[in-house]
C-alpha cells in the first residue's frame, strides 16, 4: 500500500526543471558566510537528493519531500524498504519486490509500475532499467524486455547503489562485489552488452556522477548526460576546470588530490605522519598553504572560482571549512561530521540525527 500526501498540487502541470546538482561541486559563492535557514531533527536517513526547490530523502520506510526554503514537508510516500535512485529530475523507487514508484519530487505525484523481483530501477529514454533478483533488464513502456543480463541480478539485501545511466553506461553496485567477479561492472544501455573499464567497480560520487578506479592509476568519471567517460590523471571530487583533468603533467605522489580550483591543487596529505591538507600551485609546484587537519573527507568538497570548502578532522573533532584556495585564509566553518549537498543556492548539512539548511551568498 502506498500513501501519498500532495501539498502543492498546482505544480503538476508545470514543466519539469532540469537537475540542480553540479557534477563538479561548483557553486557561485562560497566565500560569503552561509545564513542559517532552518534545522530539523531527523534520524535514520538512508539517502538524500536535491531537486528544484525540494529536498527528498528516505527514512524509516518513507520517502519524504521537504521545501528547501522552509524545511516543511510537501509530501510523503509510504513504502516498504524503498530503494531509490535519482534521474536528476525524478526519483525511481523499488519496493515490495514487485513495485516501482516514479515520484515527481516537486509534488509527490506517483506513477506505479510492476516488475516481479525488482530490487532497484531507473528511467532512461522512456524505458525502465531495473535490477531484479535474477537479472538486469531494460523494459519499454509496454513492459516488453529489450535486453536482459542474467549476471546482473542480486538479492535486495545486497543492493548498494544504482542502477544509473552515466557516461554512456549502466552501472550498479552490490555490497558483495568482491565475491562476484562474474557480475558486470557496466553494461551498454542500448544493447545490454558488458563493457570494459579501468578495473574494479564504479562508485557514486554525487548525484549524476560515478567514478571508476579513483586514483589508481587513473580515474574514469561517468557523468549523467555524457556519452562517454572522462579519463583523468587527477582523482578530484571538485574542480572549476574539468577540461584540464586529463593533463599528463599532474603528479601527486602519495597525496590524494580532492580539488582543483584556480590552478591550485588541494590534497589530502597521506604520506607519513598524521596527515593534513595542503594546496599547491600547479604551474610552479609551490606549496601555498598547509594545515594539520586531515581534509577532503567523504564526497563533501565544494568550490567557487576562488574558494574550496571541505570536511576535515583532528583527533577529537570534525569541521566543515571554507578557505581561500590561494592563501588558505578561513572564510567560515561549521562544526560537526556533516554530509554536505548543494543546489548552488543552499547548503544542506546532515548528521546522524538532523538536517540543516543554510542560504549561500
Coordinates of C-alpha atoms in Angstrom, one line a residue:
X1 CA 0.0 0.0 0.0
X2 CA 1.3 3.4 -1.0
X3 CA 0.1 6.5 0.9
X4 CA 0.8 9.9 -0.8
X5 CA 0.2 13.3 0.7
X6 CA 0.1 16.0 -2.0
X7 CA 0.6 19.5 -0.6
X8 CA 1.4 21.5 -3.8
X9 CA -1.0 20.2 -6.4
X10 CA -0.5 23.3 -8.7
X11 CA 2.9 22.1 -9.9
X12 CA 1.6 19.0 -11.6
X13 CA 1.2 20.7 -15.0
X14 CA 4.3 22.8 -14.8
X15 CA 7.3 21.8 -16.9
X16 CA 9.8 19.7 -15.0
X17 CA 13.1 21.7 -14.4
X18 CA 16.5 20.1 -15.0
X19 CA 18.9 18.7 -12.4
X20 CA 20.2 21.2 -9.9
X21 CA 23.3 19.4 -8.6
X22 CA 26.5 20.5 -10.4
X23 CA 28.6 17.4 -11.2
X24 CA 31.9 19.1 -10.2
X25 CA 30.7 20.6 -6.9
X26 CA 30.7 24.2 -8.3
X27 CA 28.6 27.0 -6.7
X28 CA 28.5 30.7 -7.3
X29 CA 29.7 31.9 -3.9
X30 CA 31.3 30.1 -1.0
X31 CA 33.4 33.0 0.3
X32 CA 30.3 34.6 2.0
X33 CA 29.3 33.2 5.3
X34 CA 26.1 31.0 4.8
X35 CA 23.0 32.2 6.6
X36 CA 21.2 29.6 8.7
X37 CA 17.6 29.0 7.4
X38 CA 16.3 26.0 9.3
X39 CA 17.1 22.8 11.2
X40 CA 15.1 19.7 11.8
X41 CA 15.7 16.6 13.8
X42 CA 15.6 13.6 11.5
X43 CA 17.4 10.3 12.2
X44 CA 17.8 7.2 10.0
X45 CA 18.2 9.0 6.7
X46 CA 19.3 6.4 4.2
X47 CA 19.9 8.8 1.3
X48 CA 19.1 12.4 0.2
X49 CA 18.7 14.2 -3.1
X50 CA 18.2 17.8 -4.2
X51 CA 15.8 18.9 -6.8
X52 CA 14.3 22.3 -7.8
X53 CA 13.1 23.7 -4.6
X54 CA 12.8 20.3 -2.9
X55 CA 14.9 18.0 -0.7
X56 CA 13.9 14.4 -0.9
X57 CA 15.1 11.6 1.4
X58 CA 14.4 8.1 2.5
X59 CA 14.0 7.5 6.3
X60 CA 12.2 4.7 8.2
X61 CA 10.5 3.3 5.2
X62 CA 9.1 6.6 3.9
X63 CA 10.2 8.8 1.0
X64 CA 9.8 12.4 2.1
X65 CA 9.9 15.8 0.3
X66 CA 10.8 19.0 2.1
X67 CA 10.5 22.5 0.9
X68 CA 14.1 23.7 0.7
X69 CA 13.3 27.2 1.8
X70 CA 11.3 26.4 4.9
X71 CA 12.0 22.7 5.8
X72 CA 8.3 22.0 5.8
X73 CA 7.0 18.7 4.4
X74 CA 5.5 19.0 1.0
X75 CA 4.7 15.3 0.5
X76 CA 5.3 11.8 1.9
X77 CA 5.2 8.4 0.2
X78 CA 5.0 5.3 2.4
X79 CA 6.7 2.2 1.1
X80 CA 8.3 -1.0 2.3
X81 CA 12.1 -0.6 2.4
X82 CA 12.2 1.7 -0.6
X83 CA 15.5 1.6 -2.6
X84 CA 15.6 4.8 -4.7
X85 CA 17.6 6.3 -7.5
X86 CA 17.6 9.8 -8.9
X87 CA 17.5 10.7 -12.6
X88 CA 18.2 14.3 -11.7
X89 CA 14.6 15.3 -12.2
X90 CA 12.7 12.4 -10.5
X91 CA 13.0 9.6 -8.0
X92 CA 12.6 6.0 -9.0
X93 CA 12.0 3.7 -6.0
X94 CA 11.7 -0.1 -5.9
X95 CA 9.6 -1.6 -3.1
X96 CA 7.9 -4.8 -2.1
X97 CA 9.9 -6.8 -4.6
X98 CA 7.2 -6.1 -7.2
X99 CA 6.6 -2.4 -7.5
X100 CA 8.5 0.6 -9.0
X101 CA 7.3 4.0 -7.9
X102 CA 8.2 7.0 -10.0
X103 CA 7.9 10.1 -7.8
X104 CA 7.7 13.7 -9.0
X105 CA 9.9 15.4 -6.3
X106 CA 8.0 18.8 -6.5
X107 CA 4.6 17.4 -5.9
X108 CA 4.9 13.8 -4.6
X109 CA 2.8 12.5 -7.5
X110 CA 3.5 8.8 -8.0
X111 CA 3.4 6.6 -11.2
X112 CA 3.4 2.9 -10.3
X113 CA 4.8 0.0 -12.4
X114 CA 5.0 -3.7 -11.7
X115 CA 8.3 -5.7 -12.2
X116 CA 8.5 -9.1 -10.5
X117 CA 11.5 -9.4 -8.3
X118 CA 12.6 -5.8 -8.7
X119 CA 15.5 -4.7 -6.4
X120 CA 16.2 -1.2 -7.9
X121 CA 15.4 0.7 -11.1
X122 CA 16.0 3.9 -13.0
X123 CA 14.4 5.7 -16.0
X124 CA 16.2 6.1 -19.3
X125 CA 14.9 7.5 -22.6
X126 CA 11.3 6.5 -21.7
X127 CA 12.3 2.9 -20.6
X128 CA 12.8 1.4 -17.2
X129 CA 16.2 -0.2 -16.5
X130 CA 15.8 -2.5 -13.5
X131 CA 18.0 -4.8 -11.4
X132 CA 15.9 -7.8 -10.3
X133 CA 16.8 -10.8 -8.2
X134 CA 17.7 -12.8 -11.4
X135 CA 18.9 -10.2 -14.0
X136 CA 19.4 -6.6 -15.1
X137 CA 16.8 -5.8 -17.7
X138 CA 15.5 -2.9 -19.8
X139 CA 11.8 -2.6 -20.3
X140 CA 9.9 -0.4 -22.8
X141 CA 6.7 1.5 -21.9
X142 CA 4.7 -1.6 -22.8
X143 CA 6.6 -3.8 -20.4
X144 CA 8.4 -5.6 -23.1
X145 CA 12.0 -6.7 -22.4
X146 CA 14.5 -5.0 -24.7
X147 CA 17.6 -6.8 -23.2
X148 CA 18.4 -9.0 -20.3
X149 CA 21.7 -9.5 -18.5
X150 CA 21.4 -12.6 -16.2
X151 CA 24.7 -11.9 -14.3
X152 CA 23.3 -8.5 -13.3
X153 CA 20.8 -9.8 -10.7
X154 CA 21.1 -9.5 -7.0
X155 CA 19.2 -10.0 -3.8
X156 CA 17.7 -6.9 -2.1
X157 CA 20.0 -7.2 0.9
X158 CA 23.0 -6.9 -1.4
X159 CA 21.9 -3.7 -3.2
X160 CA 24.2 -0.7 -2.5
X161 CA 23.6 1.9 -5.3
X162 CA 22.2 2.2 -8.8
X163 CA 21.3 1.4 -11.5
X164 CA 22.3 4.7 -13.1
X165 CA 22.9 5.7 -16.7
X166 CA 26.1 7.8 -16.7
X167 CA 28.9 8.2 -19.2
X168 CA 27.1 6.1 -21.7
X169 CA 27.0 3.1 -19.3
X170 CA 24.6 1.4 -17.0
X171 CA 26.2 1.0 -13.6
X172 CA 25.1 -0.5 -10.3
X173 CA 27.0 -1.7 -7.3
X174 CA 26.3 -4.5 -4.8
X175 CA 27.7 -5.0 -1.3
X176 CA 29.3 -8.3 -2.1
X177 CA 31.0 -7.1 -5.3
X178 CA 34.4 -8.7 -4.4
X179 CA 32.7 -12.1 -4.1
X180 CA 31.1 -11.8 -7.5
X181 CA 33.8 -11.4 -10.2
X182 CA 31.2 -12.5 -12.8
X183 CA 28.9 -9.6 -12.1
X184 CA 29.2 -6.9 -14.9
X185 CA 30.7 -3.7 -13.7
X186 CA 28.9 -1.8 -16.5
X187 CA 26.7 -2.5 -19.5
X188 CA 25.7 -0.8 -22.7
X189 CA 22.3 0.9 -22.1
X190 CA 21.2 0.2 -25.7
X191 CA 22.3 -3.5 -26.0
X192 CA 22.9 -4.8 -22.5
X193 CA 26.4 -5.9 -23.6
X194 CA 29.1 -5.9 -20.9
X195 CA 31.5 -3.0 -21.2
X196 CA 35.2 -3.0 -20.2
X197 CA 36.5 -0.5 -17.7
X198 CA 39.7 0.5 -15.9
X199 CA 39.3 -2.3 -13.4
X200 CA 37.4 -2.6 -10.2
X201 CA 33.8 -1.3 -9.9
X202 CA 32.2 2.1 -10.3
X203 CA 31.2 4.1 -7.2
X204 CA 28.8 7.0 -6.8
X205 CA 30.5 10.4 -6.3
X206 CA 27.5 12.7 -6.2
X207 CA 24.1 12.8 -7.8
X208 CA 24.7 12.2 -11.5
X209 CA 28.4 11.3 -11.2
X210 CA 30.1 7.9 -10.7
X211 CA 33.8 7.1 -10.8
X212 CA 35.8 4.1 -11.8
X213 CA 39.2 3.3 -10.2
X214 CA 39.6 6.6 -8.4
X215 CA 43.3 7.5 -8.3
X216 CA 44.9 4.2 -9.3
X217 CA 46.3 4.9 -11.8
X218 CA 43.6 7.0 -13.4
X219 CA 40.0 7.9 -12.7
X220 CA 37.1 7.4 -15.1
X221 CA 34.4 10.0 -14.4
X222 CA 30.9 8.8 -15.6
X223 CA 28.5 11.8 -15.9
X224 CA 24.8 11.9 -16.5
X225 CA 24.0 13.0 -20.0
X226 CA 27.6 12.4 -21.3
X227 CA 28.1 9.7 -23.9
X228 CA 31.5 8.5 -22.7
X229 CA 33.7 8.6 -19.6
X230 CA 36.1 11.5 -18.9
X231 CA 39.5 9.9 -18.2
X232 CA 41.6 11.8 -15.7
X233 CA 45.1 11.6 -14.1
X234 CA 43.8 13.5 -11.1
X235 CA 41.1 11.9 -8.9
X236 CA 39.5 15.1 -7.6
X237 CA 36.0 15.5 -6.2
X238 CA 35.5 19.1 -7.2
X239 CA 37.0 21.3 -9.9
X240 CA 36.4 24.5 -11.9
X241 CA 38.3 23.1 -14.9
X242 CA 37.2 19.6 -15.8
X243 CA 38.7 20.0 -19.2
X244 CA 42.2 20.0 -17.5
X245 CA 41.8 16.8 -15.6
X246 CA 43.4 14.6 -18.3
X247 CA 46.5 16.7 -18.4
X248 CA 49.6 14.5 -18.1
X249 CA 51.6 16.9 -16.1
X250 CA 49.6 16.2 -12.9
X251 CA 51.7 14.2 -10.4
X252 CA 50.5 13.5 -6.9
X253 CA 52.9 11.1 -5.2
X254 CA 51.4 9.7 -2.0
X255 CA 49.0 12.6 -1.7
X256 CA 45.3 12.3 -2.7
X257 CA 44.0 15.4 -4.6
X258 CA 40.4 16.3 -3.9
X259 CA 40.0 19.7 -5.5
X260 CA 41.4 21.7 -8.4
X261 CA 40.5 25.4 -8.3
X262 CA 42.1 28.5 -9.9
X263 CA 45.1 26.4 -11.0
X264 CA 45.6 25.3 -7.4
X265 CA 45.5 21.6 -6.4
X266 CA 44.3 20.8 -2.9
X267 CA 45.5 17.5 -1.4
X268 CA 44.8 15.2 1.5
X269 CA 48.3 14.5 2.8
X270 CA 48.8 10.8 3.4
X271 CA 52.5 10.3 3.2
X272 CA 53.6 9.6 6.7
X273 CA 52.9 11.4 10.0
X274 CA 49.3 12.1 11.0
X275 CA 48.2 13.6 7.7
X276 CA 46.9 17.1 6.8
X277 CA 45.8 19.3 4.0
X278 CA 47.9 21.3 1.5
X279 CA 47.4 23.5 -1.5
X280 CA 49.9 23.6 -4.4
X281 CA 50.2 25.9 -7.4
X282 CA 50.1 23.6 -10.3
X283 CA 52.1 25.9 -12.5
X284 CA 55.1 26.4 -10.2
X285 CA 54.8 23.5 -7.8
X286 CA 54.9 25.9 -4.9
X287 CA 53.1 24.9 -1.7
X288 CA 50.8 27.8 -1.0
X289 CA 49.4 26.7 2.5
X290 CA 49.2 23.7 4.7
X291 CA 47.2 22.6 7.8
X292 CA 47.5 19.7 10.1
X293 CA 43.8 18.8 9.7
X294 CA 43.1 15.8 7.5
X295 CA 41.0 17.3 4.8
X296 CA 38.9 16.2 1.9
X297 CA 36.9 13.6 3.8
X298 CA 34.0 11.9 2.0
X299 CA 32.4 13.4 -1.1
X300 CA 31.7 16.7 0.6
X301 CA 34.0 19.1 -1.3
X302 CA 32.5 22.2 -2.9
X303 CA 34.2 25.1 -4.8
X304 CA 33.6 28.5 -6.3
X305 CA 36.2 30.3 -8.5
X306 CA 38.5 31.1 -5.6
X307 CA 37.3 29.1 -2.6
X308 CA 37.3 25.5 -1.5
X309 CA 35.1 24.0 1.2
X310 CA 35.8 20.6 2.6
X311 CA 35.3 18.3 5.7
X312 CA 38.4 17.8 7.8
X313 CA 39.2 16.2 11.1
X314 CA 41.6 16.2 14.0
X315 CA 41.9 13.7 16.8
X316 CA 38.8 15.0 18.6
X317 CA 36.6 16.9 16.1
X318 CA 35.2 17.3 12.6
X319 CA 34.8 20.7 10.9
X320 CA 33.5 21.8 7.5
X321 CA 35.6 24.8 6.4
X322 CA 35.7 27.2 3.5
X323 CA 39.1 28.7 2.6
X324 CA 40.6 30.9 0.1
X325 CA 42.3 28.4 -2.2
X326 CA 45.4 30.5 -2.7
X327 CA 46.0 32.0 0.7
X328 CA 44.4 29.4 3.0
X329 CA 42.5 32.1 4.8
X330 CA 39.4 30.7 6.5
X331 CA 36.2 32.3 5.4
X332 CA 33.8 30.3 7.7
X333 CA 33.5 26.9 9.3
X334 CA 30.7 24.6 10.7
X335 CA 31.5 22.1 13.4
X336 CA 30.3 18.6 13.1
X337 CA 30.6 15.4 10.9
X338 CA 28.5 16.7 8.1
X339 CA 27.5 15.1 4.8
X340 CA 27.0 18.1 2.5
X341 CA 24.8 18.6 -0.5
X342 CA 24.0 21.8 -2.5
X343 CA 21.8 23.0 -5.3
X344 CA 24.0 26.0 -5.8
X345 CA 21.9 28.4 -3.7
X346 CA 21.6 26.4 -0.5
X347 CA 23.9 24.3 1.6
X348 CA 22.5 21.2 3.2
X349 CA 24.3 19.5 6.0
X350 CA 23.1 16.3 7.5
X351 CA 24.3 14.3 10.5
X352 CA 23.0 11.0 12.0
X353 CA 20.3 13.0 13.8
X354 CA 19.5 16.2 11.9
X355 CA 19.2 18.1 8.6
X356 CA 20.3 21.8 8.5
X357 CA 19.9 24.3 5.6
X358 CA 21.9 27.4 5.0
X359 CA 21.5 30.0 2.3
X360 CA 24.6 30.6 0.3
X361 CA 25.8 34.1 -0.6

